mmCIF file of C-alpha atoms in Angstrom:
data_model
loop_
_atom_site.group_PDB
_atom_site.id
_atom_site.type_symbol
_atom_site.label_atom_id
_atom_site.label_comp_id
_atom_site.label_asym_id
_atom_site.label_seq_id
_atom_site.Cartn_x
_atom_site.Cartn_y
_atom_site.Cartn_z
ATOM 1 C CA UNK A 828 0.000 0.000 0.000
ATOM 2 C CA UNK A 829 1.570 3.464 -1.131
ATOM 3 C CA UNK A 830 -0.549 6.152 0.140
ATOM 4 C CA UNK A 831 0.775 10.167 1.604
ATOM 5 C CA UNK A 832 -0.449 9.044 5.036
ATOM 6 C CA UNK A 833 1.400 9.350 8.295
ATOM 7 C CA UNK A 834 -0.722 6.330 10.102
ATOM 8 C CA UNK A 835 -3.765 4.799 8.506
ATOM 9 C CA UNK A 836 -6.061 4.980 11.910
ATOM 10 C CA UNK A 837 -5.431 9.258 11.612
ATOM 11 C CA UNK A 838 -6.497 8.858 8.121
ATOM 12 C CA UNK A 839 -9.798 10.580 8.326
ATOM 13 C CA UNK A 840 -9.212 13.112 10.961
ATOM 14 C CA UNK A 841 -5.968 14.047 9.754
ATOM 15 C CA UNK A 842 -7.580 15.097 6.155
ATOM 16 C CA UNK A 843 -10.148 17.227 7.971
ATOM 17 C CA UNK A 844 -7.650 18.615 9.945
ATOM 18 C CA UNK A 845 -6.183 19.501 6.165
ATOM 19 C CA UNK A 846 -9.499 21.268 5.044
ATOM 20 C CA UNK A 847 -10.410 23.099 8.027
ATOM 21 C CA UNK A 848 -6.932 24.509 8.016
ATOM 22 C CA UNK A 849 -6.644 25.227 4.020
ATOM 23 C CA UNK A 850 -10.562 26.521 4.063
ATOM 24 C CA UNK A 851 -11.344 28.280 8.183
ATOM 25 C CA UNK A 852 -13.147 30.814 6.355
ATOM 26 C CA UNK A 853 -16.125 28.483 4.615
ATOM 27 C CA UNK A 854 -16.071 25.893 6.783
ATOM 28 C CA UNK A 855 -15.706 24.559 10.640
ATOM 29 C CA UNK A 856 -16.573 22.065 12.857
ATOM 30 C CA UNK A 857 -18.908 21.699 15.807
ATOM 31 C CA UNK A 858 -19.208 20.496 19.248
ATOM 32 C CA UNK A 859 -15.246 19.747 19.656
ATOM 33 C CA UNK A 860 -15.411 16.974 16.631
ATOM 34 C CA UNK A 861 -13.649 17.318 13.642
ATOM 35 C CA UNK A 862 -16.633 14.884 11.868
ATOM 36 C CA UNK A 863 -18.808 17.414 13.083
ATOM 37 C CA UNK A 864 -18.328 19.522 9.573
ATOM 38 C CA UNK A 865 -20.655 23.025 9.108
ATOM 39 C CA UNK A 866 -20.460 26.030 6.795
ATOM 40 C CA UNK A 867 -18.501 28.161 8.424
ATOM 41 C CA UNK A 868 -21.582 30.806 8.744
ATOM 42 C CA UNK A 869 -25.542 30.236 8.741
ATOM 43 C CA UNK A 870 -27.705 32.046 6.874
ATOM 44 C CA UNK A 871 -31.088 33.203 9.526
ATOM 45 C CA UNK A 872 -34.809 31.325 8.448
ATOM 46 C CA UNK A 873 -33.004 28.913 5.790
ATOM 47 C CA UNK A 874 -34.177 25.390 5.628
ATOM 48 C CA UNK A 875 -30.785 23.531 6.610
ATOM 49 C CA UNK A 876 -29.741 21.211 4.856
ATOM 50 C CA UNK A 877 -27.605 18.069 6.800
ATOM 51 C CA UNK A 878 -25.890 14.971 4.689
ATOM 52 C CA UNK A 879 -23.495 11.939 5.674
ATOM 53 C CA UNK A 880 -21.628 9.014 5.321
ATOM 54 C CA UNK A 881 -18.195 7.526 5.053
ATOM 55 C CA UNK A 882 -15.565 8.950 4.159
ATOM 56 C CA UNK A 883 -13.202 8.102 0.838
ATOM 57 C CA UNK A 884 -15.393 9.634 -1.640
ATOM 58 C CA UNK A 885 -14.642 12.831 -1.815
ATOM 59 C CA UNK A 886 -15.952 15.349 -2.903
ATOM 60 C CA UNK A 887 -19.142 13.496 -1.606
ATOM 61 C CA UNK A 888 -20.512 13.701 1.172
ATOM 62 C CA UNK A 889 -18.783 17.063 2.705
ATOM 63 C CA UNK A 890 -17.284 18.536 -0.456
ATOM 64 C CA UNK A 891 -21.106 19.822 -0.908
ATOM 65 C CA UNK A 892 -20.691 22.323 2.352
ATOM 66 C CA UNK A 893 -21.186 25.379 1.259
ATOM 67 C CA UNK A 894 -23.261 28.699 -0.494
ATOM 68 C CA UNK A 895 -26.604 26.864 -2.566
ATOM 69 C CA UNK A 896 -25.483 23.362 -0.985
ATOM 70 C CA UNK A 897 -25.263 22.142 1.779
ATOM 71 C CA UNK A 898 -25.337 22.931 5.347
ATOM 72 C CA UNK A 899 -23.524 20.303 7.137
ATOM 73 C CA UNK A 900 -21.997 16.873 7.109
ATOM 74 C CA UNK A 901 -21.364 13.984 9.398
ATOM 75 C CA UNK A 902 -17.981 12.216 8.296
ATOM 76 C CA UNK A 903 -17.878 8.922 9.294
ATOM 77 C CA UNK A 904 -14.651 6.849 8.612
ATOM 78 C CA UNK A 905 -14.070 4.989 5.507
ATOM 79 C CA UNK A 906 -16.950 3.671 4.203
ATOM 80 C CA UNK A 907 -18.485 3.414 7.831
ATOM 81 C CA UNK A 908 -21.496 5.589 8.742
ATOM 82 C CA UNK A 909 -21.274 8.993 11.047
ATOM 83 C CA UNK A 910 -22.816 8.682 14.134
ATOM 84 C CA UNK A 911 -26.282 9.967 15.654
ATOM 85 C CA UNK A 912 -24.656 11.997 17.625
ATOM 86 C CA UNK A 913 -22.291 13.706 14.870
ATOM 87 C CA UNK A 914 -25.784 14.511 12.997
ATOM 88 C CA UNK A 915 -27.803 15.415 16.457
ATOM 89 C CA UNK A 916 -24.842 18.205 17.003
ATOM 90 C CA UNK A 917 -24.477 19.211 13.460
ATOM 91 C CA UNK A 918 -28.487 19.660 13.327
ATOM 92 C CA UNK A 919 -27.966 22.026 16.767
ATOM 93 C CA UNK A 920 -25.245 23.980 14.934
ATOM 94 C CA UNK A 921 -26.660 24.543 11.257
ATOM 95 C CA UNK A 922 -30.888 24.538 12.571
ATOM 96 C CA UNK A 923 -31.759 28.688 11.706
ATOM 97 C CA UNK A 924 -35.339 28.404 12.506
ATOM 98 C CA UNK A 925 -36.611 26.784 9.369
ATOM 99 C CA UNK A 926 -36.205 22.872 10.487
ATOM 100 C CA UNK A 927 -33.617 20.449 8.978
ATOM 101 C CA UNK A 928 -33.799 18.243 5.761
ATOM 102 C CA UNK A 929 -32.029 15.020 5.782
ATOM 103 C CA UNK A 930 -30.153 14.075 2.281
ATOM 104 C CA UNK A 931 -27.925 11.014 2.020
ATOM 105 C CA UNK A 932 -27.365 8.064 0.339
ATOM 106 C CA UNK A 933 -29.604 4.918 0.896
ATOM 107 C CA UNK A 934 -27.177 2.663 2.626
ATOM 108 C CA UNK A 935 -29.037 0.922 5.917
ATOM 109 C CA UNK A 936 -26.478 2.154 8.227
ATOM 110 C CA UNK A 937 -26.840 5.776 7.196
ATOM 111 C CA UNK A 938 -30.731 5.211 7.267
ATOM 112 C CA UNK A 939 -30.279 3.956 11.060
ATOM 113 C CA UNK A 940 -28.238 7.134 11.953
ATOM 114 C CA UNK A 941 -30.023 9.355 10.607
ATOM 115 C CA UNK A 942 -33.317 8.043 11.765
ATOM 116 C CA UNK A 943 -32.091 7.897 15.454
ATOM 117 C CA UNK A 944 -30.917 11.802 14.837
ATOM 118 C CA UNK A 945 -34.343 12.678 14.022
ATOM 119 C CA UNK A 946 -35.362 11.209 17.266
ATOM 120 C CA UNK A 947 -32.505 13.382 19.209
ATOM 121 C CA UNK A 948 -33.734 16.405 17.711
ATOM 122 C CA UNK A 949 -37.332 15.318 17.975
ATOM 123 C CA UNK A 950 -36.736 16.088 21.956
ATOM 124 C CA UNK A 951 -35.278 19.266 21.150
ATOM 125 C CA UNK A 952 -38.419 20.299 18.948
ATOM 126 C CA UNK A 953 -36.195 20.793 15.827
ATOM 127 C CA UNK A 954 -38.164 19.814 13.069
ATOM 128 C CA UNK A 955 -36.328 17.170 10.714
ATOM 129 C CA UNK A 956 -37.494 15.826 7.683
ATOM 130 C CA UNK A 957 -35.397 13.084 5.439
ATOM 131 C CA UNK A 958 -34.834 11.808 1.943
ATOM 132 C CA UNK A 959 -32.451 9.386 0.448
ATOM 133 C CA UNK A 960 -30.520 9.272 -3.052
ATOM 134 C CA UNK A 961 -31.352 5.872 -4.453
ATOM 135 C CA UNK A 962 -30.144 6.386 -8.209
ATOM 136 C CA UNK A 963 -27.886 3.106 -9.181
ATOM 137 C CA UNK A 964 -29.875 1.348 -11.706
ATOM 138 C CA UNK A 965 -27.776 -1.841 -11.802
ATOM 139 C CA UNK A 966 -28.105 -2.053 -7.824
ATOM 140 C CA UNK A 967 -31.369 -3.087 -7.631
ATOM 141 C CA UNK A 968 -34.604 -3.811 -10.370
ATOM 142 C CA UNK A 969 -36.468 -1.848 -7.187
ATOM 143 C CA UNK A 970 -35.995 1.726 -7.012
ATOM 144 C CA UNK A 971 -36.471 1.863 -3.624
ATOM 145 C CA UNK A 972 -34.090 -0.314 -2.492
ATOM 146 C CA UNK A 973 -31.387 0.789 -5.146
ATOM 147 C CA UNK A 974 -28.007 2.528 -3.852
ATOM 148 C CA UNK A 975 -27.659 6.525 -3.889
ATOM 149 C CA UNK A 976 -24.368 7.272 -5.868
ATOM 150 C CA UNK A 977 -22.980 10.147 -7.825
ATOM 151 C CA UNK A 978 -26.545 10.957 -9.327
ATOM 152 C CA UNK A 979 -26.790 12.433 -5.781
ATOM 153 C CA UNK A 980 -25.200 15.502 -7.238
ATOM 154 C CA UNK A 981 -28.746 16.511 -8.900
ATOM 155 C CA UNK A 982 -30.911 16.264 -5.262
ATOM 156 C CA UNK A 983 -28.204 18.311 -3.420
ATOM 157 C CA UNK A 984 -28.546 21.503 -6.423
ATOM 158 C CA UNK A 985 -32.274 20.836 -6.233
ATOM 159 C CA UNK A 986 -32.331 21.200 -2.385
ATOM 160 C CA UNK A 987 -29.896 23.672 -2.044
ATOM 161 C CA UNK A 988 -30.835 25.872 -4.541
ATOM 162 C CA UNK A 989 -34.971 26.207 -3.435
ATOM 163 C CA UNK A 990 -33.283 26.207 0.385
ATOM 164 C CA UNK A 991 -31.451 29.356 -0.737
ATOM 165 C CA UNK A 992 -34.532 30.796 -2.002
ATOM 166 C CA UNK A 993 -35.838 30.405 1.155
ATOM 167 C CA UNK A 994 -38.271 27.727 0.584
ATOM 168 C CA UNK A 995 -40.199 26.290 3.586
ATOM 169 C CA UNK A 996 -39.041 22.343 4.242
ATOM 170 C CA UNK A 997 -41.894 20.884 2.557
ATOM 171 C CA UNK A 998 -40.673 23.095 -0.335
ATOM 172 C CA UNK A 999 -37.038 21.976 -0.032
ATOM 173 C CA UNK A 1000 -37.875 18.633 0.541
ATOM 174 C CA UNK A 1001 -40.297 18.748 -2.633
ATOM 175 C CA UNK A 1002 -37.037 19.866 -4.499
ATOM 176 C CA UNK A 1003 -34.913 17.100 -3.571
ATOM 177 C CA UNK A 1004 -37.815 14.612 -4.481
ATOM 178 C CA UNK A 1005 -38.305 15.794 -8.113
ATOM 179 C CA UNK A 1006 -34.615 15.627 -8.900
ATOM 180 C CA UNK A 1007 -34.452 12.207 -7.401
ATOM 181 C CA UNK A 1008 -37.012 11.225 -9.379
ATOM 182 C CA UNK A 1009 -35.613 12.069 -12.519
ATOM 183 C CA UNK A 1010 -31.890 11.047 -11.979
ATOM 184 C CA UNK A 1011 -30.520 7.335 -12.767
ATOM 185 C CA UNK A 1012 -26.920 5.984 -12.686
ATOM 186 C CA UNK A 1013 -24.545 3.727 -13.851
ATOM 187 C CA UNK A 1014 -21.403 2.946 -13.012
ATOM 188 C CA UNK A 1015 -18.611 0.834 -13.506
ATOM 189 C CA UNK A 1016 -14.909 0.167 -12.157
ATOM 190 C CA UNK A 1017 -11.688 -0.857 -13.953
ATOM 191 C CA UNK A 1018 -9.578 -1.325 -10.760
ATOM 192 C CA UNK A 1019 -10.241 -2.101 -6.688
ATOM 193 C CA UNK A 1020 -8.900 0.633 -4.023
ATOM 194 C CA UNK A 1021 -7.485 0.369 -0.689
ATOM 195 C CA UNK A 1022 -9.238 1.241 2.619
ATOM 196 C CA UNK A 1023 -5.772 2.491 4.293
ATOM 197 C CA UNK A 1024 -6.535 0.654 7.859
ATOM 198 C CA UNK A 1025 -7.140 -2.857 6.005
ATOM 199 C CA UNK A 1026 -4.002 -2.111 3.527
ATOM 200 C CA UNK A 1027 -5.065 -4.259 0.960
ATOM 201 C CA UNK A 1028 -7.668 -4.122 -2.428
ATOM 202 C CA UNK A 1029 -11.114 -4.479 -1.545
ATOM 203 C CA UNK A 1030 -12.032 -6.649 -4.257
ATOM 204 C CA UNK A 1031 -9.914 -7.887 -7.303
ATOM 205 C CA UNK A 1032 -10.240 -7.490 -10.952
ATOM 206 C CA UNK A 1033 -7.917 -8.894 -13.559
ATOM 207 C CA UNK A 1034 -5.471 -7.446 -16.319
ATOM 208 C CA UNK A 1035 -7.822 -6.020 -18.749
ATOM 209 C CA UNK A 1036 -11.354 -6.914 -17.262
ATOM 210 C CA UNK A 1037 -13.940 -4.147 -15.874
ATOM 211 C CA UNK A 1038 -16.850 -4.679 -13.894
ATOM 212 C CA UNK A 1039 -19.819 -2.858 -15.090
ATOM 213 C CA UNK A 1040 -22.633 -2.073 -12.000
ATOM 214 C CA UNK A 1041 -19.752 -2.368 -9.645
ATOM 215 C CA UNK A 1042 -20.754 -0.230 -6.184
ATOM 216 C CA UNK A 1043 -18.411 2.499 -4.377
ATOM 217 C CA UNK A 1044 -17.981 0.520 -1.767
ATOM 218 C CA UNK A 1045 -16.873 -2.609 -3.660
ATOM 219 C CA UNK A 1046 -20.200 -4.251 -4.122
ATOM 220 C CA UNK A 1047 -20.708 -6.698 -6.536
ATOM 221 C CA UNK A 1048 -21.749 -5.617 -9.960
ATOM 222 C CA UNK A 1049 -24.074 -7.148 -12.779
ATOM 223 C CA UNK A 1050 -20.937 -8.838 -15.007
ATOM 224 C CA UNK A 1051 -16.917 -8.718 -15.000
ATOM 225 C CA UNK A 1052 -15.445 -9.340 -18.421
ATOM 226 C CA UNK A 1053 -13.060 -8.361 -20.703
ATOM 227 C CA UNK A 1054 -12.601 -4.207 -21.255
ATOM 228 C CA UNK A 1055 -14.994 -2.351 -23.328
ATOM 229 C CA UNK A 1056 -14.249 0.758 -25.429
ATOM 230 C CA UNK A 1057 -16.069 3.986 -24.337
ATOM 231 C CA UNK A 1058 -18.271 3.792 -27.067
ATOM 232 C CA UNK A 1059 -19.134 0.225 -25.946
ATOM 233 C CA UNK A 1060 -18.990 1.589 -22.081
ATOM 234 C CA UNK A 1061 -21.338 4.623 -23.015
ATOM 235 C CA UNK A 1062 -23.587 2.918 -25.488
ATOM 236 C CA UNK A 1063 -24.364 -0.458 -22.507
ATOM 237 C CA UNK A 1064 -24.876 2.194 -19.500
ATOM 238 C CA UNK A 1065 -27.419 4.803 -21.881
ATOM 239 C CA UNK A 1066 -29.151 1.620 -22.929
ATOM 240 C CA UNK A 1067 -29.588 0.528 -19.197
ATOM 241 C CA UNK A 1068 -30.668 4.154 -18.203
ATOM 242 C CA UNK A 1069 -33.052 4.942 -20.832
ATOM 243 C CA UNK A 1070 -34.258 1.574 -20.409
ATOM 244 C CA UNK A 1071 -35.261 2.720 -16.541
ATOM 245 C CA UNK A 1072 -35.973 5.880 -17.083
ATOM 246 C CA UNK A 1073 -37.162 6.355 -21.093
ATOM 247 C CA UNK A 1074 -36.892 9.794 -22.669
ATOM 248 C CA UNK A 1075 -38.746 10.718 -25.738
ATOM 249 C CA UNK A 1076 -36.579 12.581 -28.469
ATOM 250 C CA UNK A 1077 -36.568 16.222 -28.009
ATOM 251 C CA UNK A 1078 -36.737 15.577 -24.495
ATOM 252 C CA UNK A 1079 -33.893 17.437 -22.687
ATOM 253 C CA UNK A 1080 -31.117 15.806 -19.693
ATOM 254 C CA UNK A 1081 -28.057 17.137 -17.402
ATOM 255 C CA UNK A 1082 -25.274 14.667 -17.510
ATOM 256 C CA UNK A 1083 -22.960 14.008 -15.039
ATOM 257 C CA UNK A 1084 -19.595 11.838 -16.014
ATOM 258 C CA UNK A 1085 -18.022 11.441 -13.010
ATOM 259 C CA UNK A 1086 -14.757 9.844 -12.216
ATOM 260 C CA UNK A 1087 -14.014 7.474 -9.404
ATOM 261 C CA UNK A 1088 -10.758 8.514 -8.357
ATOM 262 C CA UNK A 1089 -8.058 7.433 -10.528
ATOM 263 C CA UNK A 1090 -9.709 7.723 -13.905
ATOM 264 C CA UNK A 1091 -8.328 10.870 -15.616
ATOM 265 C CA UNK A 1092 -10.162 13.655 -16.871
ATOM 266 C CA UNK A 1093 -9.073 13.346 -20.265
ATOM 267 C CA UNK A 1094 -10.831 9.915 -20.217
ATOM 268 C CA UNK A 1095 -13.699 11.028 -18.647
ATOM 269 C CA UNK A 1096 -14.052 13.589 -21.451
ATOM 270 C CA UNK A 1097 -13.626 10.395 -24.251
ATOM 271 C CA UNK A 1098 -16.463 8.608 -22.140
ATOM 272 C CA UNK A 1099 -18.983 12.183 -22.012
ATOM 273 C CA UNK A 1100 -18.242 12.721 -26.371
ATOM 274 C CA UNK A 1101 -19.364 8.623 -26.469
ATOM 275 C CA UNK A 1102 -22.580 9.615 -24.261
ATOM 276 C CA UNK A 1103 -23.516 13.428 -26.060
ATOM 277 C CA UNK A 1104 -23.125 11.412 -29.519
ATOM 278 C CA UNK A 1105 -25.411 8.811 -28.818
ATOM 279 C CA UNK A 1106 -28.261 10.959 -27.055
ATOM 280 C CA UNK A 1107 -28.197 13.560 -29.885
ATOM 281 C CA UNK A 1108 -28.287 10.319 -32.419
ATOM 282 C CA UNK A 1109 -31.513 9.384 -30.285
ATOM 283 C CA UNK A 1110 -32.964 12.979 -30.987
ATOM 284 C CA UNK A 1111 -32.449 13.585 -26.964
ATOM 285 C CA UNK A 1112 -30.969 17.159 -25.741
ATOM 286 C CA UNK A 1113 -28.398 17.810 -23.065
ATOM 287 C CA UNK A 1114 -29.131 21.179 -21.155
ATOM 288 C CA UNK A 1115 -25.726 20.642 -19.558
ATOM 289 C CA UNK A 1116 -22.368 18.657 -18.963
ATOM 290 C CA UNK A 1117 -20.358 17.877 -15.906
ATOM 291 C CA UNK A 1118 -17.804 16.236 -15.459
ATOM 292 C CA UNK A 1119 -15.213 15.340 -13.096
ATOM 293 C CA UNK A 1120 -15.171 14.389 -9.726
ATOM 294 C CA UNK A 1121 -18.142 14.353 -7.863
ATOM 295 C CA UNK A 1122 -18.630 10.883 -5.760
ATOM 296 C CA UNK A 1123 -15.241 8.610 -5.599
ATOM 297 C CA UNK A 1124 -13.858 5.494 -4.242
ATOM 298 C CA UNK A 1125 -10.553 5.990 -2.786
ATOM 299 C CA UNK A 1126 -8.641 5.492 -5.605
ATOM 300 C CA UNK A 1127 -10.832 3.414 -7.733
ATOM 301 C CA UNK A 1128 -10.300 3.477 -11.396
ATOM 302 C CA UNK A 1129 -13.695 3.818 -13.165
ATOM 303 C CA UNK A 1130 -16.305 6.356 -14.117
ATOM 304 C CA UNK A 1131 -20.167 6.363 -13.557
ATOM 305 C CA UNK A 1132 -23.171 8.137 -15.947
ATOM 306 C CA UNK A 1133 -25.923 9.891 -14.602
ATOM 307 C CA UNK A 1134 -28.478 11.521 -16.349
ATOM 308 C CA UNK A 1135 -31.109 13.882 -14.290
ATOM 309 C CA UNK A 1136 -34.154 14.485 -16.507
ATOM 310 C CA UNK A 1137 -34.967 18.731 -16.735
ATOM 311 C CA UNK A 1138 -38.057 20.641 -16.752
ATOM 312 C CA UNK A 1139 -37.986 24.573 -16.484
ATOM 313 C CA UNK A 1140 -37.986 24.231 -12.519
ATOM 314 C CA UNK A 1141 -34.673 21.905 -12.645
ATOM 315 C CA UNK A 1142 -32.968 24.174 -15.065
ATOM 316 C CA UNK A 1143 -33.466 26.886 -12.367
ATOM 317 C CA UNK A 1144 -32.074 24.514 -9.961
ATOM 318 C CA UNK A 1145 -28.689 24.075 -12.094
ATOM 319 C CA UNK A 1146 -28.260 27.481 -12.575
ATOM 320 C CA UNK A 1147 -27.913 28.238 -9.660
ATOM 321 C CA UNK A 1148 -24.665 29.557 -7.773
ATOM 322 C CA UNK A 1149 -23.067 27.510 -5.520
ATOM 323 C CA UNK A 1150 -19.523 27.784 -4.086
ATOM 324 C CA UNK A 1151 -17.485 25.120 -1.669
ATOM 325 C CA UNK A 1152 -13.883 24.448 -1.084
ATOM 326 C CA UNK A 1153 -14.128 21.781 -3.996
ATOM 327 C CA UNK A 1154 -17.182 22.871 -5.874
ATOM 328 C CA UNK A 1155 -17.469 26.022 -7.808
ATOM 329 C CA UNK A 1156 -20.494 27.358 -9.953
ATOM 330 C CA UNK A 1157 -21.311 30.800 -10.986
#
């Protein structure tokens, strides 16, 4: 194992210790824990908006602190969930008199914590409402039982964006709800990654084989076989998604081609031509393109496609301004 690390239990706490020090003026940390992550300031009658999970996919789940995003984030350790607590404390901090929406991924021990933070703040009269990303097709033929991945991305603008407005919670929540149900993902992985305290791969793949569906933690995918091209790659995952979620032509998407932490950006930018040439060929419009880094896995090679589904109020949504340490939008 090769990792910049000075000793893999500080792993977690000794990156926040990194951010809060490179980035005191957006964002801090509450109740004498460093997983206890909050913009730096609060904004009076907002709707906050809380998120969590493990760490090692950065920028997700606290890369989204910050102006039209998010409000605060419980970091749990590598792939483990944050604790009630963390998200009780956070809710105390970041609450500004309009209750507290709950967004994270559908994973069951991020649905228990969460779920016994409502019940904290329940006793505290703080008004908390909750909704989970559940956007990997391949996960599950059941929507709701399906994983929440990078498609994530479109629920946080949603939420944060009508929460900036100053929606009321039911508003917010309403937000998060119509992105989510317009946003499906696939993904796929080329190599494993390392959790630093276990020091070995997670999973293994051979020389030259992918698995397509693959999860961010490791979880098993739909098939491993040989490579595919990104035309291959693009044209498998668009026929899965539109498959789920069918769009009629002149029908109009955002796409998000996001890497999963090793994958460079110059191939992520082969896989997004492969995806805009085949939904223009399918008479289907893109309103816009992202791509990077927006939900990793350590340093998993591998890329997922998500495509969120736009009508005039989720164009307003992505238009909107947002600003974190890691996330940038004018």
């Amino acid at each position: 194992m090769k990792k910049i690390i000075n000793a893999p239990e500080n792993y977690v706490d000794d990156m926040l210790k990194g951010i809060y020090a490179a980035h005191s003026d957006e964002v801090k940390y509450t109740a004498d824990d460093l997983r206890c992550y909050c913009r730096a300031e609060k904004k009076d009658g907002k709707v906050a908006i809380i998120t969590g999970g493990g760490s090692g996919h950065l920028p997700l789940f606290l890369g989204y602190v910050g102006d039209g995003l998010i409000d605060g984030c419980g970091v749990g350790g590598v792939f483990q969930s944050p604790s009630p607590e963390q998200i009780y404390n956070i809710a105390k901090e970041v609450e500004a008199g309009a209750g507290v929406l709950y967004l994270y991924g559908n994973y069951t021990g991020d649905i228990m914590t969460f779920d016994m933070a409502t019940d904290l703040c329940d006793m505290d009269d703080i008004e908390c409402k909750s909704i989970v990303g559940a956007d990997d097709v391949n996960s599950h033929k059941d929507p709701a039982t399906r994983r929440g991945v990078a498609g994530i991305y479109f629920m946080f603008k949603a939420a944060g964006a009508r929460a900036d407005e100053g929606g009321t919670l039911d508003e917010v929540l309403a937000a998060a709800q119509l992105a989510k149900d317009n946003t499906r993902t696939v993904g796929f992985a080329l190599t494993p990654c390392i959790i630093p305290e276990v020091g070995h791969a997670n999973f293994e793949l051979k020389e030259n084989e992918m698995a397509m569906g693959m999860g961010i933690h490791g979880e098993p995918g739909v098939w491993n076989g040989p490579l595919k091209t990104s035309h291959e790659i693009a044209e498998e995952s668009l026929n899965t998604l539109l498959g789920d979620m069918p769009l009629a032509e002149g029908e109009e998407v955002s796409i998000l081609i996001n890497g999963l932490g090793a994958t460079s950006i110059e191939e992520l930018y082969i896989l997004s031509n492969d995806v805009t040439e085949i939904l223009h060929s399918k008479g289907i419009k893109i309103y816009r393109t992202i791509v990077g880094e927006y939900a990793t896995s350590m340093e998993m090679a591998g890329a997922s496609i998500s495509i969120c589904k736009m009508n005039d109020e989720m164009k307003k949504y992505m238009d909107h301004p947002v600003k974190t340490p890691f996330i940038c939008q004018k």
